[in-house]
Short mmCIF file of C-alpha atoms in Angstrom, two decimals:
data_model
loop_
_atom_site.label_atom_id
_atom_site.label_comp_id
_atom_site.label_asym_id
_atom_site.label_seq_id
_atom_site.Cartn_x
_atom_site.Cartn_y
_atom_site.Cartn_z
CA MET A 1 32.14 -10.89 28.98
CA ASN A 2 30.08 -10.15 25.50
CA GLU A 3 31.68 -7.53 23.55
CA VAL A 4 27.75 -6.28 22.50
CA LYS A 5 24.05 -6.78 24.46
CA VAL A 6 21.44 -7.43 22.43
CA ILE A 7 18.24 -5.69 23.02
CA GLU A 8 14.87 -7.40 21.95
CA ILE A 9 12.76 -5.39 20.48
CA LYS A 10 10.52 -7.60 17.71
CA LYS A 11 8.87 -5.78 16.50
CA SER A 12 7.16 -5.19 12.84
CA VAL A 13 8.04 -2.11 10.92
CA PHE A 14 4.65 -1.98 10.27
CA GLU A 15 3.15 -1.94 13.67
CA ASP A 16 2.84 1.64 13.97
CA ASN A 17 1.41 2.69 10.80
CA ASN A 18 -1.12 0.33 11.25
CA ARG A 19 -2.19 1.69 14.74
CA ASP A 20 -2.24 4.84 13.12
CA ALA A 21 -4.22 4.29 10.36
CA ASP A 22 -6.94 2.67 12.82
CA ALA A 23 -6.73 5.55 14.53
CA LEU A 24 -7.70 7.44 11.67
CA ARG A 25 -10.33 5.60 10.08
CA ARG A 26 -12.01 5.61 13.40
CA GLU A 27 -12.21 9.36 13.93
CA LEU A 28 -12.87 9.76 10.00
CA LYS A 29 -16.05 7.46 10.62
CA GLU A 30 -16.75 9.59 13.55
CA ARG A 31 -16.92 12.27 10.86
CA GLY A 32 -18.70 11.05 8.30
CA VAL A 33 -15.78 11.52 5.74
CA TYR A 34 -15.26 8.51 3.48
CA LEU A 35 -11.79 8.14 2.38
CA LEU A 36 -11.08 6.46 -0.95
CA ASN A 37 -7.25 5.79 -1.16
CA LEU A 38 -6.58 5.35 -5.13
CA MET A 39 -3.32 3.61 -6.27
CA SER A 40 -1.93 2.20 -9.78
CA SER A 41 0.72 2.40 -11.75
CA PRO A 42 1.80 5.35 -13.10
CA GLY A 43 0.51 6.27 -16.07
CA SER A 44 -2.95 4.24 -15.94
CA GLY A 45 -5.14 6.95 -16.03
CA LYS A 46 -5.75 7.81 -12.07
CA THR A 47 -6.41 11.86 -12.49
CA THR A 48 -8.87 11.07 -16.10
CA THR A 49 -10.71 8.52 -14.14
CA LEU A 50 -10.75 11.28 -11.52
CA ILE A 51 -12.16 13.88 -13.13
CA ARG A 52 -15.22 11.94 -14.98
CA THR A 53 -16.36 10.42 -11.54
CA ILE A 54 -16.30 13.46 -9.97
CA ASN A 55 -17.88 15.81 -12.92
CA LEU A 56 -20.56 12.63 -12.27
CA LEU A 57 -21.22 12.82 -8.29
CA LYS A 58 -19.93 15.87 -7.42
CA ASP A 59 -23.60 17.48 -7.50
CA LYS A 60 -24.95 14.32 -5.20
CA ILE A 61 -22.40 14.61 -2.85
CA ARG A 62 -19.05 17.07 -1.54
CA ILE A 63 -15.72 15.45 -2.28
CA ALA A 64 -12.61 16.89 -2.29
CA VAL A 65 -9.19 15.42 -3.29
CA MET A 66 -5.35 15.11 -1.84
CA GLU A 67 -3.28 13.75 -4.57
CA ALA A 68 0.04 12.12 -4.07
CA ASP A 69 3.25 12.78 -5.76
CA ILE A 70 6.88 12.77 -5.41
CA ASP A 71 6.96 16.20 -7.19
CA SER A 72 4.96 18.29 -8.81
CA ASP A 73 1.52 19.95 -8.56
CA VAL A 74 0.19 19.25 -12.21
CA ASP A 75 -2.49 17.03 -11.04
CA ALA A 76 -3.97 19.07 -8.08
CA ILE A 77 -4.54 22.12 -10.82
CA LYS A 78 -6.27 19.22 -13.93
CA ILE A 79 -8.40 18.25 -11.22
CA LYS A 80 -9.46 21.56 -9.86
CA GLU A 81 -9.73 23.21 -13.58
CA ALA A 82 -11.76 20.35 -14.38
CA THR A 83 -14.13 19.67 -12.05
CA GLY A 84 -14.23 22.76 -9.51
CA ILE A 85 -13.51 21.04 -6.73
CA GLN A 86 -11.32 21.51 -3.82
CA SER A 87 -7.96 19.46 -4.12
CA ILE A 88 -4.27 19.81 -2.73
CA GLN A 89 -0.92 18.20 -4.17
CA LEU A 90 0.87 16.18 -1.21
CA HIS A 91 4.85 15.72 -2.09
CA THR A 92 6.02 12.60 -0.37
CA GLY A 93 9.59 13.98 0.32
CA GLY A 94 11.11 10.93 -2.34
CA MET A 95 9.25 8.61 -0.84
CA CYS A 96 7.54 6.25 -2.63
CA HIS A 97 3.98 6.05 -0.83
CA LEU A 98 2.22 7.66 1.53
CA ASP A 99 1.24 6.41 5.21
CA ALA A 100 -1.45 7.44 7.56
CA GLU A 101 0.69 10.14 9.52
CA MET A 102 1.52 12.08 5.86
CA THR A 103 -2.01 11.43 4.95
CA ARG A 104 -3.51 12.86 8.31
CA GLN A 105 -1.44 16.03 7.91
CA GLY A 106 -2.74 16.11 4.52
CA LEU A 107 -6.44 15.85 5.66
CA ASP A 108 -5.40 18.77 8.12
CA ASN A 109 -5.15 21.10 4.89
CA LEU A 110 -7.84 20.12 3.66
CA ALA A 111 -11.19 21.72 4.47
CA LEU A 112 -12.92 18.41 5.73
CA GLU A 113 -16.49 20.33 7.20
CA GLY A 114 -19.49 18.73 4.84
CA VAL A 115 -16.91 16.79 3.04
CA ASP A 116 -18.50 13.44 2.03
CA LEU A 117 -16.56 11.82 -0.05
CA ALA A 118 -12.37 12.43 0.25
CA ILE A 119 -10.32 10.61 -2.17
CA LEU A 120 -6.21 9.59 -2.33
CA GLU A 121 -4.54 9.94 -5.24
CA ASN A 122 -1.58 7.29 -4.55
CA VAL A 123 2.00 7.91 -5.90
CA GLY A 124 1.90 5.69 -8.71
CA ASN A 125 3.51 2.58 -7.52
CA LEU A 126 1.77 -0.68 -7.26
CA VAL A 127 4.39 -1.96 -4.48
CA CYS A 128 4.98 0.22 -1.46
CA PRO A 129 1.18 1.40 -1.52
CA ALA A 130 0.04 -1.63 -0.74
CA GLU A 131 2.10 -2.02 2.36
CA PHE A 132 0.98 1.09 3.71
CA ASP A 133 -2.47 1.10 5.44
CA THR A 134 -3.75 4.98 4.79
CA GLY A 135 -6.26 4.95 7.49
CA ALA A 136 -9.02 4.74 4.04
CA ALA A 137 -12.40 3.66 4.12
CA ARG A 138 -11.69 1.71 1.19
CA ASN A 139 -8.50 1.00 -0.74
CA ALA A 140 -9.07 0.38 -4.91
CA MET A 141 -6.46 0.48 -7.73
CA ILE A 142 -6.47 0.88 -11.99
CA LEU A 143 -5.82 -2.10 -14.11
CA SER A 144 -4.92 -0.42 -17.53
CA VAL A 145 -5.21 -2.51 -20.44
CA PRO A 146 -1.69 -1.96 -21.95
CA GLU A 147 -0.14 -3.52 -18.50
CA GLY A 148 -1.73 -6.97 -19.04
CA HIS A 149 -4.20 -8.82 -17.11
CA ASP A 150 -1.18 -10.99 -15.26
CA LYS A 151 -0.68 -8.11 -13.12
CA PRO A 152 -2.68 -9.71 -10.03
CA LEU A 153 -0.01 -12.65 -10.54
CA LYS A 154 2.62 -9.82 -10.09
CA TYR A 155 2.14 -7.88 -7.75
CA PRO A 156 0.07 -9.85 -5.69
CA LEU A 157 -0.35 -7.92 -2.52
CA MET A 158 -1.79 -4.60 -4.22
CA PHE A 159 -4.68 -7.13 -5.33
CA SER A 160 -5.52 -8.46 -2.35
CA VAL A 161 -5.69 -5.41 -0.52
CA CYS A 162 -8.04 -4.08 -2.97
CA ASP A 163 -12.02 -3.98 -2.91
CA LEU A 164 -12.35 -2.10 -6.12
CA VAL A 165 -10.48 -2.68 -9.44
CA ILE A 166 -10.80 -0.45 -12.54
CA VAL A 167 -10.00 -2.11 -15.04
CA ASN A 168 -9.36 1.53 -17.34
CA LYS A 169 -8.80 2.39 -21.37
CA ILE A 170 -10.67 -0.92 -22.71
CA ASP A 171 -11.40 1.00 -25.97
CA VAL A 172 -7.26 -0.52 -26.87
CA LEU A 173 -8.66 -3.80 -25.88
CA PRO A 174 -8.99 -4.82 -29.92
CA TYR A 175 -4.64 -3.44 -29.80
CA PHE A 176 -3.65 -5.72 -26.82
CA ASP A 177 -3.81 -9.41 -26.03
CA PHE A 178 -5.16 -8.51 -22.94
CA ASP A 179 -7.78 -11.64 -21.46
CA MET A 180 -10.78 -9.85 -19.44
CA GLU A 181 -11.99 -12.94 -18.01
CA LYS A 182 -7.97 -14.33 -16.80
CA CYS A 183 -7.81 -10.56 -15.39
CA VAL A 184 -11.08 -11.17 -13.63
CA GLU A 185 -9.72 -14.42 -12.47
CA TYR A 186 -6.17 -13.85 -11.70
CA VAL A 187 -7.80 -11.03 -9.39
CA HIS A 188 -10.39 -12.48 -7.61
CA MET A 189 -7.27 -15.37 -6.31
CA ARG A 190 -6.12 -12.50 -4.63
CA ASN A 191 -9.22 -11.05 -3.55
CA PRO A 192 -12.55 -13.18 -4.18
CA ARG A 193 -15.02 -9.81 -2.55
CA ALA A 194 -12.84 -7.29 -4.79
CA SER A 195 -15.40 -5.67 -7.64
CA ILE A 196 -13.95 -5.47 -10.98
CA ILE A 197 -15.20 -2.31 -13.44
CA PRO A 198 -13.98 -2.14 -16.67
CA ILE A 199 -14.40 1.58 -17.92
CA CYS A 200 -12.62 3.94 -20.86
CA ALA A 201 -11.89 7.00 -18.82
CA LYS A 202 -11.60 9.03 -21.96
CA THR A 203 -15.24 8.55 -23.57
CA GLY A 204 -16.81 8.06 -20.10
CA GLU A 205 -17.55 4.42 -20.87
CA GLY A 206 -18.50 2.56 -17.37
CA VAL A 207 -17.75 5.53 -15.57
CA GLU A 208 -20.94 5.68 -14.42
CA LYS A 209 -20.30 2.19 -12.33
CA VAL A 210 -17.67 3.70 -10.98
CA ALA A 211 -19.87 6.91 -9.29
CA GLU A 212 -22.83 4.19 -8.31
CA TRP A 213 -20.39 2.08 -6.32
CA LEU A 214 -19.00 4.95 -4.83
CA LEU A 215 -22.10 6.70 -4.09
CA LYS A 216 -23.42 3.18 -2.21
CA GLU A 217 -20.21 3.17 -0.15
CA VAL A 218 -20.62 6.66 1.03
CA GLU A 219 -24.13 6.31 2.22
CA ASN A 220 -23.35 2.44 3.87
CA TRP A 221 -19.78 4.74 5.79
CA LYS A 222 -22.95 7.34 7.22
CA LYS A 223 -24.98 4.71 8.25
CA MET B 1 13.05 3.73 -3.49
CA HIS B 2 10.75 1.23 -2.07
CA GLU B 3 13.85 -0.09 0.68
CA LEU B 4 14.75 3.38 1.26
CA GLY B 5 11.19 3.98 2.65
CA ILE B 6 11.00 0.99 4.93
CA VAL B 7 14.88 1.89 6.01
CA PHE B 8 13.16 4.81 7.50
CA TYR B 9 10.95 3.46 9.32
CA ILE B 10 13.97 1.19 10.75
CA ILE B 11 15.24 3.92 11.92
CA ARG B 12 12.19 5.50 13.68
CA ASP B 13 11.74 2.61 15.21
CA VAL B 14 15.75 2.04 16.59
CA LYS B 15 15.83 5.38 18.07
CA LYS B 16 12.82 5.23 20.08
CA ALA B 17 13.91 1.88 21.00
CA ALA B 18 17.52 2.98 21.83
CA GLN B 19 15.81 6.00 23.72
CA GLU B 20 13.89 3.69 26.08
CA ASN B 21 17.06 1.73 26.42
CA GLY B 22 19.04 4.86 27.38
CA VAL B 23 21.79 3.54 24.18
CA GLN B 24 24.30 6.21 22.70
CA HIS B 25 25.45 4.18 19.81
CA VAL B 26 24.00 1.32 17.88
CA SER B 27 26.18 -1.25 16.55
CA ALA B 28 24.55 -3.63 14.11
CA VAL B 29 20.28 -4.10 13.93
CA VAL B 30 19.27 -7.65 13.03
CA MET B 31 15.80 -7.58 11.10
CA ASN B 32 13.78 -10.94 10.36
CA ILE B 33 12.86 -11.01 6.35
CA GLY B 34 10.41 -13.11 5.04
CA GLU B 35 11.05 -14.65 1.56
CA VAL B 36 7.42 -13.41 -0.07
CA SER B 37 8.17 -10.08 2.28
CA THR B 38 9.08 -8.18 -1.37
CA ILE B 39 12.12 -6.81 0.07
CA ILE B 40 15.49 -7.33 -1.49
CA PRO B 41 17.46 -7.77 1.49
CA ASP B 42 20.69 -6.23 -1.18
CA TYR B 43 18.79 -3.04 -1.56
CA LEU B 44 17.59 -2.74 2.00
CA THR B 45 21.24 -3.24 3.14
CA ASP B 46 22.43 -0.58 0.76
CA CYS B 47 19.50 1.76 1.75
CA TRP B 48 20.91 1.45 5.42
CA ARG B 49 24.38 2.07 4.86
CA TRP B 50 22.94 6.06 3.01
CA ALA B 51 20.95 6.74 5.57
CA ALA B 52 22.26 4.88 8.89
CA ASP B 53 25.22 6.97 8.27
CA LYS B 54 23.24 10.56 8.52
CA GLU B 55 22.77 9.24 12.33
CA SER B 56 24.67 9.46 14.64
CA LEU B 57 23.17 6.74 16.70
CA LEU B 58 23.34 4.53 14.04
CA ALA B 59 26.75 5.36 12.05
CA GLY B 60 28.99 2.84 10.57
CA SER B 61 26.25 0.32 12.57
CA GLU B 62 25.72 -2.85 10.29
CA LEU B 63 22.04 -4.02 9.17
CA LYS B 64 21.87 -8.07 9.66
CA ILE B 65 18.84 -9.91 7.95
CA ASN B 66 17.69 -13.14 9.06
CA MET B 67 16.07 -14.47 6.05
CA ILE B 68 12.37 -16.21 6.79
CA PRO B 69 11.51 -19.41 4.32
CA ALA B 70 7.87 -18.86 3.33
CA VAL B 71 6.01 -21.44 4.25
CA THR B 72 2.06 -22.00 3.22
CA HIS B 73 -0.36 -24.42 4.72
CA CYS B 74 -3.45 -26.14 3.07
CA ASP B 75 -6.72 -26.51 4.74
CA ALA B 76 -8.21 -28.86 2.22
CA CYS B 77 -5.42 -31.73 3.43
CA GLY B 78 -3.54 -30.00 6.33
CA LYS B 79 0.34 -30.10 5.06
CA ASP B 80 2.62 -26.79 4.80
CA TYR B 81 4.64 -26.23 1.82
CA SER B 82 6.95 -24.21 -0.03
CA THR B 83 5.52 -20.92 -0.92
CA VAL B 84 8.49 -19.84 -3.45
CA GLU B 85 8.36 -23.44 -5.17
CA HIS B 86 4.54 -24.15 -5.50
CA GLY B 87 2.61 -20.34 -4.78
CA LYS B 88 -0.97 -21.05 -3.81
CA THR B 89 -1.55 -24.38 -5.53
CA CYS B 90 -1.27 -27.00 -2.30
CA PRO B 91 1.56 -29.71 -4.35
CA TYR B 92 -0.41 -32.42 -2.93
CA CYS B 93 -3.93 -32.35 -3.47
CA GLY B 94 -4.32 -29.15 -5.89
CA SER B 95 -6.77 -27.30 -3.57
CA GLY B 96 -6.08 -23.46 -3.65
CA GLN B 97 -7.57 -22.93 -0.55
CA THR B 98 -4.03 -21.73 0.96
CA TRP B 99 -3.02 -19.29 3.44
CA LEU B 100 0.51 -17.94 4.21
CA LEU B 101 1.87 -19.21 7.33
CA ARG B 102 4.98 -17.35 7.68
CA GLY B 103 7.74 -15.29 5.07
CA ASN B 104 5.91 -11.80 4.70
CA GLU B 105 7.77 -10.44 7.96
CA VAL B 106 9.57 -7.16 8.24
CA GLU B 107 10.36 -7.07 11.87
CA ILE B 108 13.14 -5.64 13.89
CA LYS B 109 14.23 -8.79 16.10
CA GLU B 110 17.27 -7.38 17.59
CA ILE B 111 19.49 -4.59 18.12
CA GLU B 112 23.72 -4.70 19.18
CA VAL B 113 24.99 -2.46 21.55
CA PRO B 114 28.52 -2.23 22.31
CA ASN B 115 28.95 -3.73 26.03
#
């Protein structure tokens, strides 16, 4: 007799989350809410970019923001103060990413009625958030110039799941060995369909292109 | 931190499987981990020790890791090659029209329970 009994499971760790995410996406589509999952490294300028973009869009569509962090609520307060829109903080309880279930719980805490665009600012991290589908309509990420143009080579999964890559802090391009052409080439190696928009969130340069991209996305989602 | 998050998912799935099979204690969980799954096996087993020992179902249980070598297929010449060695460019014909055949698995293969 064997000392142990083996029970076969053969199940991907991501299977349940993928199912939850698909269900959430379908629901949001029916309600006409476009959810954007925004990811990046810590310090790439996510919150500043959001504030600029929201201020360009808030008279055209209704927007709500969920800020995910391991701790603190500084980002949610900053967004609310700078834009006046609905903004809540989600804590991940030490986890390095948000999954579909956590995203759903966050959405339950928003007044979603009449909201056209909900933005999830994911935890600053290029590894885990890419692996967990949040149920968002689209994924976007911000790559800042000081991080280097070779990030798409180092974090292939992140760049292959993103439909929009925002290259931030282009005002410091003269001080870094950042090759924009190489960057575009590397991003398209991972995802040939990805849109790439260079901006400077600090001065506002290029941010109108991000706003245009989002507006078009939201319109298409509601069709 | 990444591996700890994965461990929480494994625990959740194993708990569910144990409940469905009327299992009281699990002695080992066997994982299929792809070579390019971004999981570092040592970190995963360290996180497992910390988290699993907090669960009565899994206390003292071992996390066994079965590594799956990464293989990429080339659509241009039809050959397969080692992903880790050559990346996205086919070493036989130089084409970039390639896709990962296997190697990104993060899969619970089976659980072992005392007989």
